[in-house]
Short mmCIF file of C-alpha atoms and ligand atoms in Angstrom, two decimals:
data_model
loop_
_atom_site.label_atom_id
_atom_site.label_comp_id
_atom_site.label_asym_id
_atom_site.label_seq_id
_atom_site.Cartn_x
_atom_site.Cartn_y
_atom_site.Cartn_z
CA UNK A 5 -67.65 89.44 102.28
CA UNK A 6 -64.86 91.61 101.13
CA UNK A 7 -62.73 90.16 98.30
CA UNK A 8 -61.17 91.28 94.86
CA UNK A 9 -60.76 88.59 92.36
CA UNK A 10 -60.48 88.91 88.36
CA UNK A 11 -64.05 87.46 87.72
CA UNK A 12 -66.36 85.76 90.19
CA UNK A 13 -68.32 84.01 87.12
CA UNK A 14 -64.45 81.49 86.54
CA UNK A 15 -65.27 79.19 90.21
CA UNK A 16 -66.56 76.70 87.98
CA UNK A 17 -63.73 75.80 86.66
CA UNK A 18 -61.71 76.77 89.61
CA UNK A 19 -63.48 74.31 91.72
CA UNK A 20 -63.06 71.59 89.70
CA UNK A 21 -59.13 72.04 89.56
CA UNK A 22 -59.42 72.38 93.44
CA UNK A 23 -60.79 69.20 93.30
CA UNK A 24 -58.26 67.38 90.83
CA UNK A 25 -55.44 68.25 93.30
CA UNK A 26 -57.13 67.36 95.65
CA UNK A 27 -56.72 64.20 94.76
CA UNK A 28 -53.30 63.89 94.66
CA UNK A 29 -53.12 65.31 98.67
CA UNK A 30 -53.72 62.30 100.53
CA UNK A 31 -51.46 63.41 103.64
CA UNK A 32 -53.61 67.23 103.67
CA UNK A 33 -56.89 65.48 103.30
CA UNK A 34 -56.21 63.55 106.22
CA UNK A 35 -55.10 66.46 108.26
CA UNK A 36 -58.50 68.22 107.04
CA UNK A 37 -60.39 65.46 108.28
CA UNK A 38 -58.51 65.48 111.89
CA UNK A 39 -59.31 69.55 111.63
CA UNK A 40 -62.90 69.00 111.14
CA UNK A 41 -63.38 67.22 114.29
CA UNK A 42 -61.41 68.78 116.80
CA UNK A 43 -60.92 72.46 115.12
CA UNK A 44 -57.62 73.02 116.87
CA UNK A 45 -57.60 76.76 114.84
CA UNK A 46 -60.96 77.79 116.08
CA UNK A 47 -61.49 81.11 115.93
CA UNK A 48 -58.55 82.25 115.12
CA UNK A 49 -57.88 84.39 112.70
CA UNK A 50 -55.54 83.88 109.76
CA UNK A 51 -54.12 85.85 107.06
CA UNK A 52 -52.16 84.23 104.36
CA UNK A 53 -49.78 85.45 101.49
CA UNK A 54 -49.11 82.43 98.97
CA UNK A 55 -49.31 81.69 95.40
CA UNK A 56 -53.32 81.44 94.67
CA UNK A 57 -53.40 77.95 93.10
CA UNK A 58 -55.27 74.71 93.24
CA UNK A 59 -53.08 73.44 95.83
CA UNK A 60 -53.12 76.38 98.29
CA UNK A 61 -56.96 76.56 98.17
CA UNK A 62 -56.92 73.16 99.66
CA UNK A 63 -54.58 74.00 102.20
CA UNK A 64 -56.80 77.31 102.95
CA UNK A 65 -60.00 74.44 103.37
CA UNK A 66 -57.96 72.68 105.83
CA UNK A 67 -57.13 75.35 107.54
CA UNK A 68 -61.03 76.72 107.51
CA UNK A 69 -61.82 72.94 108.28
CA UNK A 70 -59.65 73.52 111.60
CA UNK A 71 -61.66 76.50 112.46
CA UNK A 72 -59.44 79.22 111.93
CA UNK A 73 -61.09 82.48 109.83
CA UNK A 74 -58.63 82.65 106.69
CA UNK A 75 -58.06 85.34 104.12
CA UNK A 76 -55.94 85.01 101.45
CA UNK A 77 -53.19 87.36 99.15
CA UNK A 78 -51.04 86.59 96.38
CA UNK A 79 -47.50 86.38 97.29
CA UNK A 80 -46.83 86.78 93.47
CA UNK A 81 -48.07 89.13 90.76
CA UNK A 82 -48.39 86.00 88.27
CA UNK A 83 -48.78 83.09 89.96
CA UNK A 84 -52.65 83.88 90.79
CA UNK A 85 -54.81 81.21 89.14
CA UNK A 86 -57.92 83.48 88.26
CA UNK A 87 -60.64 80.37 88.14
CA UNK A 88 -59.32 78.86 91.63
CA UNK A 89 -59.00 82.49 93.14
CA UNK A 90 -62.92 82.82 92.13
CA UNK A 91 -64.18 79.50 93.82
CA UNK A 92 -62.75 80.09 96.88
CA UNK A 93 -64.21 83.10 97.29
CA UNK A 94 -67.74 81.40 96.00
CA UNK A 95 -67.87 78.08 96.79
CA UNK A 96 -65.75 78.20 100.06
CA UNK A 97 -66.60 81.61 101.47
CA UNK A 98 -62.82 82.41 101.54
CA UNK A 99 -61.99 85.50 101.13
CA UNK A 100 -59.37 86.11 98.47
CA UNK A 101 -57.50 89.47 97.37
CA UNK A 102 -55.23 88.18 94.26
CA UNK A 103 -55.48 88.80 90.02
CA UNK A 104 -53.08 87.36 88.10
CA UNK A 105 -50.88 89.88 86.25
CA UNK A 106 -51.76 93.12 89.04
CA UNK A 107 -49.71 95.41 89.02
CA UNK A 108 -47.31 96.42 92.12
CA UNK A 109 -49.62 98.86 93.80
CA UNK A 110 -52.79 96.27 94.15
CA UNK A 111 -49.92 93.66 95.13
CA UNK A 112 -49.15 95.73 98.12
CA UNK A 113 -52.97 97.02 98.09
CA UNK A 114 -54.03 93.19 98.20
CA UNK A 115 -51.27 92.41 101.11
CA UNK A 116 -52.93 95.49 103.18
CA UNK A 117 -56.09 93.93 102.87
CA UNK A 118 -55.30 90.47 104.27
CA UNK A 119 -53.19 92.61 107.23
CA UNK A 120 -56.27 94.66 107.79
CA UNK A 121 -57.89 91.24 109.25
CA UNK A 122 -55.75 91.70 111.74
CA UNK A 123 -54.18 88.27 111.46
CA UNK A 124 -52.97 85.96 114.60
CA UNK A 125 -51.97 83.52 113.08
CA UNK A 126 -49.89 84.63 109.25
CA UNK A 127 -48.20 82.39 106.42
CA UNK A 128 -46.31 83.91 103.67
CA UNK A 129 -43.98 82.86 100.57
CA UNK A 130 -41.61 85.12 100.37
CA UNK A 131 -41.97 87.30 103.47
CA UNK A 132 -43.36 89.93 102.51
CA UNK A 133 -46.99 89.99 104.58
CA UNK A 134 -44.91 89.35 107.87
CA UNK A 135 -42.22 92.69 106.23
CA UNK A 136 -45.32 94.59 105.88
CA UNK A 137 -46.74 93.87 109.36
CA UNK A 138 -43.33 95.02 111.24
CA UNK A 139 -42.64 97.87 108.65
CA UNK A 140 -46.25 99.41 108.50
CA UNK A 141 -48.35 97.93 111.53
CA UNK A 142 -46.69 97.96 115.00
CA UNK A 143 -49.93 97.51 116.65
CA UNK A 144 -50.35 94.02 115.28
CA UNK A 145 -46.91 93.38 116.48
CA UNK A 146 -47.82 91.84 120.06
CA UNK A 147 -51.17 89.67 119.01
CA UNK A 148 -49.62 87.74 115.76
CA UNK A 149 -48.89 84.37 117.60
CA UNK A 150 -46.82 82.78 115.27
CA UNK A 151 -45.91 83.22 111.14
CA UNK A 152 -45.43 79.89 108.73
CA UNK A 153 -42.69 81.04 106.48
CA UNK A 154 -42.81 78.51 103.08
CA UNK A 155 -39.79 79.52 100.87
CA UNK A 156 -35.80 79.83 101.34
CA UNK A 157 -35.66 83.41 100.60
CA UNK A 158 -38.37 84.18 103.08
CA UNK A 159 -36.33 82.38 105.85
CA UNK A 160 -33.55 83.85 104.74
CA UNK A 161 -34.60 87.62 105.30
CA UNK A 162 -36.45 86.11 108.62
CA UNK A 163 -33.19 84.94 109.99
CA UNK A 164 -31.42 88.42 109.33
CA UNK A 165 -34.52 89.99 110.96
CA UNK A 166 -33.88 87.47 114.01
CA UNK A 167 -30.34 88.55 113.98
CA UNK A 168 -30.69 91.95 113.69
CA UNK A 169 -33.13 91.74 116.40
CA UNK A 170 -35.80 92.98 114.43
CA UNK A 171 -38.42 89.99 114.66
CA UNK A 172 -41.33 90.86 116.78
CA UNK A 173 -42.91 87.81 116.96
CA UNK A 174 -42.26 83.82 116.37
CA UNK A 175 -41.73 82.32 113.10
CA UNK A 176 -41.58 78.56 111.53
CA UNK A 177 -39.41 78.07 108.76
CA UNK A 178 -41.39 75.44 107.37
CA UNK A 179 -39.40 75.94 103.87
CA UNK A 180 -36.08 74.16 106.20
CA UNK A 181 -38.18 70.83 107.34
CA UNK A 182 -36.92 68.27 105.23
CA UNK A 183 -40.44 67.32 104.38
CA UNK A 184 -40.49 70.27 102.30
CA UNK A 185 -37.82 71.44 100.68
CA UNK A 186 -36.38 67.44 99.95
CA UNK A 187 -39.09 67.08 97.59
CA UNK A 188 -41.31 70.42 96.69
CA UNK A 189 -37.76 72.62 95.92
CA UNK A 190 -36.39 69.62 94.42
CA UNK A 191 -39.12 67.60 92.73
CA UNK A 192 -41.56 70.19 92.17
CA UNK A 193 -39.13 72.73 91.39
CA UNK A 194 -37.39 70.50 88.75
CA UNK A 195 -40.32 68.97 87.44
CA UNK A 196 -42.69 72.41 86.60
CA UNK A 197 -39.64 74.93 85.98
CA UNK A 198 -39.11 72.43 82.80
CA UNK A 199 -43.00 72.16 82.52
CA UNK A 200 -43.19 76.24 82.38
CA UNK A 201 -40.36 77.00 80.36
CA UNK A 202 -41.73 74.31 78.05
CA UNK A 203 -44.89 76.24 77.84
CA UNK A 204 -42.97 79.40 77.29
CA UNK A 205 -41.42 78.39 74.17
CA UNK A 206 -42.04 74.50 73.61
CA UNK A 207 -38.57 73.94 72.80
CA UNK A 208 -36.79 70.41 72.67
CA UNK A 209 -34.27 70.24 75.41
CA UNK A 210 -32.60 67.40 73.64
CA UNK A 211 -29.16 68.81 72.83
CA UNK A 212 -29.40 71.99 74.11
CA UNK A 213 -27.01 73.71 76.59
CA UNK A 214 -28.96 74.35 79.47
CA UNK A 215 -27.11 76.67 82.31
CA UNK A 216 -28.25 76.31 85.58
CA UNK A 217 -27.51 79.07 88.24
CA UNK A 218 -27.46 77.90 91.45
CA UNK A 219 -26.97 73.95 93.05
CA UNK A 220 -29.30 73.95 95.63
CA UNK A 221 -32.37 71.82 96.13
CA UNK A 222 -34.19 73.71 93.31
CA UNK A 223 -31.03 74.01 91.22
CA UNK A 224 -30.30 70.14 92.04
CA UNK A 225 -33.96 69.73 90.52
CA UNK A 226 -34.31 71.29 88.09
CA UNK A 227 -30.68 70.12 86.81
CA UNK A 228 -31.70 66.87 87.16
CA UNK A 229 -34.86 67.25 84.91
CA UNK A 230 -33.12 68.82 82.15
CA UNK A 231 -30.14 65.93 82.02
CA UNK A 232 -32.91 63.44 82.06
CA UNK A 233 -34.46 64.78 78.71
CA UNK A 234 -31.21 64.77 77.11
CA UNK A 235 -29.25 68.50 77.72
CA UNK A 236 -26.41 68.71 77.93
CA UNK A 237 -26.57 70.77 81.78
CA UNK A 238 -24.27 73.68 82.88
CA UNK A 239 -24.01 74.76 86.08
CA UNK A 240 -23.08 78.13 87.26
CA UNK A 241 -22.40 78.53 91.98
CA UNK A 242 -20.45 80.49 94.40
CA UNK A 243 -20.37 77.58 96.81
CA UNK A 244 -17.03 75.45 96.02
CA UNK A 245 -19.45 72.33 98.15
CA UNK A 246 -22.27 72.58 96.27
CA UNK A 247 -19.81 73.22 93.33
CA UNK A 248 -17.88 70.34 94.29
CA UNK A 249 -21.01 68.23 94.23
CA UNK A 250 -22.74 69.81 90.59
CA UNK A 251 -18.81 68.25 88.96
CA UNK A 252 -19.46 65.25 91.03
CA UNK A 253 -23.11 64.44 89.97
CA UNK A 254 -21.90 64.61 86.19
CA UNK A 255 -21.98 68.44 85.55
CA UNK A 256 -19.88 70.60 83.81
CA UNK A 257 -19.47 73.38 86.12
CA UNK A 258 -17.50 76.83 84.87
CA UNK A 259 -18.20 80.94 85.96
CA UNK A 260 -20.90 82.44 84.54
CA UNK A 261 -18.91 84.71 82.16
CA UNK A 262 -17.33 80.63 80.69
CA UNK A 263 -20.96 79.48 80.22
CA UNK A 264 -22.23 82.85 78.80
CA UNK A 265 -21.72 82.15 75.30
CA UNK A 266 -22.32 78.27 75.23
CA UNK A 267 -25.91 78.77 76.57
CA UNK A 268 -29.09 78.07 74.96
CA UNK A 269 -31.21 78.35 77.83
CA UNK A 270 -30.27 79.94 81.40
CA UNK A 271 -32.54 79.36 84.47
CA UNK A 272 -31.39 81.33 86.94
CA UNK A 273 -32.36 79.30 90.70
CA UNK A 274 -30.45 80.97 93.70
CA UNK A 275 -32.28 83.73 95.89
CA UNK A 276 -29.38 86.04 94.99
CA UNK A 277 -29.68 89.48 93.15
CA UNK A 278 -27.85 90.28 89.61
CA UNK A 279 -26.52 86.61 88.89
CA UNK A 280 -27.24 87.05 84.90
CA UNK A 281 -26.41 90.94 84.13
CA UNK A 282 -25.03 92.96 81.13
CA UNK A 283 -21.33 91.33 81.12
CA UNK A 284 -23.22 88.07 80.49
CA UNK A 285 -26.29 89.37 78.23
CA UNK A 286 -23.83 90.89 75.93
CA UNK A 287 -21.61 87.62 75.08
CA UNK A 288 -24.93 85.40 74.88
CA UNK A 289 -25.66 83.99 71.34
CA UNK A 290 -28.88 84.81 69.24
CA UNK A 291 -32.30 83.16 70.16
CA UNK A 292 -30.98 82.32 73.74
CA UNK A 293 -33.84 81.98 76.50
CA UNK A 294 -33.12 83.65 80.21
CA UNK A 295 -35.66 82.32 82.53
CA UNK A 296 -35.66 82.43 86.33
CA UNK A 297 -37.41 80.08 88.95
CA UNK A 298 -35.65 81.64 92.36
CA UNK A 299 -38.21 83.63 94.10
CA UNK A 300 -37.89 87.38 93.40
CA UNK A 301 -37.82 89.10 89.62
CA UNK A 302 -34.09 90.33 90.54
CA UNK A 303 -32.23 87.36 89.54
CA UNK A 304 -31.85 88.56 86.10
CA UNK A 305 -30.56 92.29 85.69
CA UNK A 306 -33.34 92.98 83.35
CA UNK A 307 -32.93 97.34 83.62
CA UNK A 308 -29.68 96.41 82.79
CA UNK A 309 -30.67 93.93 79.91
CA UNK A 310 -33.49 97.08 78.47
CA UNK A 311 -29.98 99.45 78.56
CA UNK A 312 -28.37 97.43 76.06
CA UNK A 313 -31.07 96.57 73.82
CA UNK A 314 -31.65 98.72 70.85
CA UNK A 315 -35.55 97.07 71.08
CA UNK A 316 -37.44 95.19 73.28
CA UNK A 317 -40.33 93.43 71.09
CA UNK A 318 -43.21 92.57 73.47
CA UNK A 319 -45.09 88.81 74.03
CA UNK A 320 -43.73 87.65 70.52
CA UNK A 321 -45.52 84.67 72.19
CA UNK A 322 -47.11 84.41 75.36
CA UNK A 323 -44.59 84.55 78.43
CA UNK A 324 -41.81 85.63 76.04
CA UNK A 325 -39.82 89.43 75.86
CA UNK A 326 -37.43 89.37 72.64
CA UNK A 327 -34.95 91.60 73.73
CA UNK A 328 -32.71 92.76 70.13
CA UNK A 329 -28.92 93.84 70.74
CA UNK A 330 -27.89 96.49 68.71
CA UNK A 331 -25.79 93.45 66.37
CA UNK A 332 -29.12 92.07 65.95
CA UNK A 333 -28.53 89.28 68.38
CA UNK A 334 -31.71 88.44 70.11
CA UNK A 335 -32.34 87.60 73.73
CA UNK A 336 -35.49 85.88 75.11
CA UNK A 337 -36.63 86.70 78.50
CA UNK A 338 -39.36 84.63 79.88
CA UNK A 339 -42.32 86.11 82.40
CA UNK A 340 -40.27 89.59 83.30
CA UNK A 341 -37.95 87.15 85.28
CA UNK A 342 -40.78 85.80 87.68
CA UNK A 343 -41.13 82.91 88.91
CA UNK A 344 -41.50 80.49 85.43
CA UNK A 345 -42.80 77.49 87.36
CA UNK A 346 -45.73 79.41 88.30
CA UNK A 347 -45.98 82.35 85.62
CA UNK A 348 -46.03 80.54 82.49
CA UNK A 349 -47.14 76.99 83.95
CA UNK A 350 -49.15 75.80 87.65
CA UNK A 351 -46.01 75.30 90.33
CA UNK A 352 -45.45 72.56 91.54
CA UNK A 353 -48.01 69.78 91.30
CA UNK A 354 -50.32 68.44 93.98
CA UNK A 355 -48.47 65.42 95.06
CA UNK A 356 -45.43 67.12 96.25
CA UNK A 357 -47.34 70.61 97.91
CA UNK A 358 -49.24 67.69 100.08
CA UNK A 359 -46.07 67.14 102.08
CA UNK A 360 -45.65 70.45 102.32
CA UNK A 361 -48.98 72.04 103.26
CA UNK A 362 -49.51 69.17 105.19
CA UNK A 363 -46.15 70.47 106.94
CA UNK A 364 -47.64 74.12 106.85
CA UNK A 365 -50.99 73.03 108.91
CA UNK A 366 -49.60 71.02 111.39
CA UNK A 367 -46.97 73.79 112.08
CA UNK A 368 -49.53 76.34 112.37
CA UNK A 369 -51.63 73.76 114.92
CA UNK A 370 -48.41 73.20 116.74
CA UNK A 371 -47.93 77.44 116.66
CA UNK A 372 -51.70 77.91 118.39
CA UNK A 373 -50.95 74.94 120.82
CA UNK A 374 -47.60 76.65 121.98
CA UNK A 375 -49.20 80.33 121.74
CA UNK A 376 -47.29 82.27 124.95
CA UNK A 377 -44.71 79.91 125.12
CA UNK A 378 -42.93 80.85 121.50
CA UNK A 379 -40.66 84.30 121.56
CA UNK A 380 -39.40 85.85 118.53
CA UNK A 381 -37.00 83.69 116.79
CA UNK A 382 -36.95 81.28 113.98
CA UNK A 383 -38.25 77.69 114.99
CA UNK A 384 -37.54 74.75 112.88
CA UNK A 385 -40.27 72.23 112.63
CA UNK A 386 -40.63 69.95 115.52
CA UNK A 387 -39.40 66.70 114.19
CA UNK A 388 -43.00 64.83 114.89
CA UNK A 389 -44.04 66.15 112.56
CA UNK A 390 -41.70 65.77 109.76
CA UNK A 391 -42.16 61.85 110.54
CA UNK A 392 -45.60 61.84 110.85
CA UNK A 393 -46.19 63.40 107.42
CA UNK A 394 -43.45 61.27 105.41
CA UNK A 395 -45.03 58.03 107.25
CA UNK A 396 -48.19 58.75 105.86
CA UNK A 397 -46.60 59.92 102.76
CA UNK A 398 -45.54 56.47 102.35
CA UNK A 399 -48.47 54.86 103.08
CA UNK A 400 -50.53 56.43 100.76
CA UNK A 401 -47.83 55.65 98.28
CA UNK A 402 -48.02 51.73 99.20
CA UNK A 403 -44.83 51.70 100.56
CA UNK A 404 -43.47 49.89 103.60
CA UNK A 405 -40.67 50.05 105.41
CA UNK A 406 -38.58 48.17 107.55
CA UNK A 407 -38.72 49.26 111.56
CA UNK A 408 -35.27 48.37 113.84
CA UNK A 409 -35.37 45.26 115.43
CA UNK A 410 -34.72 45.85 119.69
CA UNK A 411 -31.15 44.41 118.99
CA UNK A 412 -30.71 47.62 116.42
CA UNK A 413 -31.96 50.16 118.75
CA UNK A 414 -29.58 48.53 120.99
CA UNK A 415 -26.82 48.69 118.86
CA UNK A 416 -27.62 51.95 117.07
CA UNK A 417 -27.39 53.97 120.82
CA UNK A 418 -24.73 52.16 122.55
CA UNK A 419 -20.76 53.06 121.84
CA UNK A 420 -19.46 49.68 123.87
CA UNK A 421 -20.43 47.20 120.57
CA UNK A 422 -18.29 46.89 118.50
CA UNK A 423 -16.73 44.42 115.75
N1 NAD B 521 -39.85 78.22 91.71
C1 NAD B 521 -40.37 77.80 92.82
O1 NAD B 521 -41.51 77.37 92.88
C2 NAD B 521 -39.54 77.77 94.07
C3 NAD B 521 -39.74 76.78 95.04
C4 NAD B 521 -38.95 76.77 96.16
C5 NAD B 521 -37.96 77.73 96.33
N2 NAD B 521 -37.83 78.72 95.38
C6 NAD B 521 -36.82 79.78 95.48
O2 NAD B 521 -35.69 79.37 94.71
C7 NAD B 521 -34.50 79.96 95.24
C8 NAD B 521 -33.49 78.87 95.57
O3 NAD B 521 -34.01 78.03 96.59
P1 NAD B 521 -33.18 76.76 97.12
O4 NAD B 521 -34.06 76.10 98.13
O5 NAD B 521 -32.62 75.98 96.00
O6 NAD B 521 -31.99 77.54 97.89
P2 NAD B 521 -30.55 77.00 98.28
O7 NAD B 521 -30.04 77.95 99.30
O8 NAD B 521 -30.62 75.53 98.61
O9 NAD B 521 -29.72 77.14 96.92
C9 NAD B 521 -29.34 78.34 96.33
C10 NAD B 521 -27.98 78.11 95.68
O10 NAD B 521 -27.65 79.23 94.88
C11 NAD B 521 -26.25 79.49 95.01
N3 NAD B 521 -25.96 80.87 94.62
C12 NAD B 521 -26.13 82.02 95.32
N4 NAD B 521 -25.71 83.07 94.59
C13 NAD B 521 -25.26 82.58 93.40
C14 NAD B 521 -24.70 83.16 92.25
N5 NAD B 521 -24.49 84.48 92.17
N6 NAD B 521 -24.35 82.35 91.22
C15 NAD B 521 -24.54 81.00 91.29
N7 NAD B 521 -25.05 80.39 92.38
C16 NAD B 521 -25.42 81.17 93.42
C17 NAD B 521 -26.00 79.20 96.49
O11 NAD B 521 -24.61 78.98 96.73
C18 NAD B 521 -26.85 77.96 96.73
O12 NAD B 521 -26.13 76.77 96.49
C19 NAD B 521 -34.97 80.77 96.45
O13 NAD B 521 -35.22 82.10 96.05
C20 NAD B 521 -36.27 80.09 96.82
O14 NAD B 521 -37.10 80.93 97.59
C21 NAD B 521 -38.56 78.74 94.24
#
């Protein structure tokens, strides 16, 4: 089997963390078990470009478990997790083309390896295996049945391929379900941005001015994290709604350039390019921390941030860049403006990627079932399938919930009741 991981000798430990989240994916597990029996993948071939954690080798078993022959690439330079990377090559038989830290040739090296398998079936985070295949690999174009797409700016640059008519073959935006990005960009966003930019620097957010870029579900999130442990949250949009809504919730919301030299830490969460650039570097006050948790390093002008240092002081601790102005002021930037969440800590944890993998696999069953019938546009989720994974969500959590009476369905779809 063909595979490049850091070291094959870390699936020990790997496995075990495999197994811990495991735990915590109730709704996947039962999807696995489903797969197992009635292998509704079989033979199909799959090639899929995600972050290499604990939680995506589970979904990768499920997917196995359904019968479809999976490889696997990083979708991120630093989000690999080495040990997990290294089981599923050994203990699975999965084969697995991600190091943690590669540079941006074996990125692109690793993403041509999992296209090579000549995928039918492809899932990405970000885009950039389903880019590759219509940029690079024409041939493929007519046998890829369907592509999962997991994030917002994935679906984002899918939708401008749709309109530009560039999309050769279907896609699922399984980032837009509500099973998703309702609770894995807000919860899991919120709650492991805080955990990695706590392991960045292991500062108290008690009291500190925390500036939040962007009010969408991760901003929402991770806003909502960072008021609960006592900050005192900024937040920074272009959208007067989601503006309107950030002054509504409680936030003090002001322009970038306003919040610039308040901040003590800015997160930067908005799929847009250049939000924190030299204007705002250079009125920033000494020790403050620039962190990012949208998807792609560009969030954060960082060529622009090296032009107007007079030193850039490498790792003065792990996951931290001290850039020093030429006053002396110093800016922090955390993991070269990747990803935090899953740089510096381990994304988003288990309970919340359930719903969403658990998403993922279905939509990739429902993609096989409807193979020939799809055309090259971006499909939303079919709704079964949003209900049927936050039912069993529920139920795994214990929780109940009340079902309409005949008399409400009644009600509910008639327009001749009234008071
Ligand atoms: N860290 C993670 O694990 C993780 C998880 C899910 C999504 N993401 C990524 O996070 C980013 C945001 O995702 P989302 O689901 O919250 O998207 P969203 O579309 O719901 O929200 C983005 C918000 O940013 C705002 N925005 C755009 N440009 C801005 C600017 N210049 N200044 C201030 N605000 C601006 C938009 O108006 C919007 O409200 C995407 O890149 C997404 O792929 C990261």
């Amino acid at each position: 089997m063909n595979y490049d991981v850091k070291n094959i000798d870390l699936a020990q430990e790997g496995k075990r963390r495999i197994e811990w989240a495991d735990n915590d994916m109730p709704v996947l597990r039962l999807v696995r078990k489903r797969f197992e029996k009635e292998k509704p993948l079989k033979g199909k071939r799959m090639s899929a470009c995600l972050h290499i954690t604990a939680e995506t080798a589970n979904l990768a078993r499920t997917l196995q478990a359904g019968g479809a022959d999976t490889v696997l690439c990083a979708s991120n330079p630093l989000s690999t997790q080495d040990d997990v990377a290294a089981s599923l090559v050994k203990d699975f038989g999965i084969p697995v083309y991600a190091i943690k830290g590669e540079d941006t040739e074996t990125y692109y090296k690793h993403i041509k390896a999992a296209i090579e398998h000549a995928p039918q079936v492809t899932m990405d985070d970000g885009a950039d295996l389903v880019s590759s295949i219509h940029s690079d690999y024409p041939d493929l174009w007519s046998s890829v049945l369907g592509s999962m797409e997991e994030t917002t700016t994935g679906v984002i640059r899918l939708r401008a391929m749709e309109r530009d008519q560039a999309l050769k073959f279907p896609v699922i935006a399984v980032n837009d379900a509500m099973t998703k990005n309702l609770f894995d960009n807000r919860y899991g966003t919120g709650q492991s941005t805080v955990d990695g930019i706590i392991r960045a620097t292991d500062i108290l957010l008690a009291g500190k001015n925390v500036v939040v870029a962007g009010y969408g579900w991760c901003g929402r999130g991770f806003a909502m994290r960072c008021k609960g442990m006592g900050a005192n949250v900024i937040i920074t949009e272009v959208n007067p709604i989601r503006a309107l809504e950030a002054a509504m919730d409680g936030y003090r919301v002001m322009k970038m350039e306003e919040a610039a030299p308040i901040g003590d830490l800015f997160c930067t969460l908005t799929g847009d390019i250049h939000v924190l650039r030299a204007e705002h570097f250079k009125l920033m006050k000494d020790g403050a921390i620039v962190a990012n948790s949208g998807h792609f390093n560009v969030e954060i002008d960082i060529p622009a941030l090296k032009e107007i240092a007079a030193e850039c002081r490498d790792r003065v601790r792990n996951f931290v860049d001290q850039y020093v102005l030429k006053d002396g002021r110093r800016i922090n930037l955390l993991a070269d403006g990747r990803l935090i969440n899953l740089a510096a800590a381990e994304g988003h944890p288990a309970s919340v990627m359930d719903m969403s993998f658990a998403t993922q696999a279905l939509a990739t069953e429902w993609v096989v079932k409807n193979a020939g019938k799809l055309t090259a546009k971006v499909y939303n989720v079919p709704f079964e399938i949003e209900d049927w994974v936050s039912r069993l969500k529920l139920q795994s959590m214990n929780i109940q919930i009340d079902e309409l009476t005949e008399e409400q369905k009644e009600y509910l779809s008639s327009w001749e009741m009234g008071t």
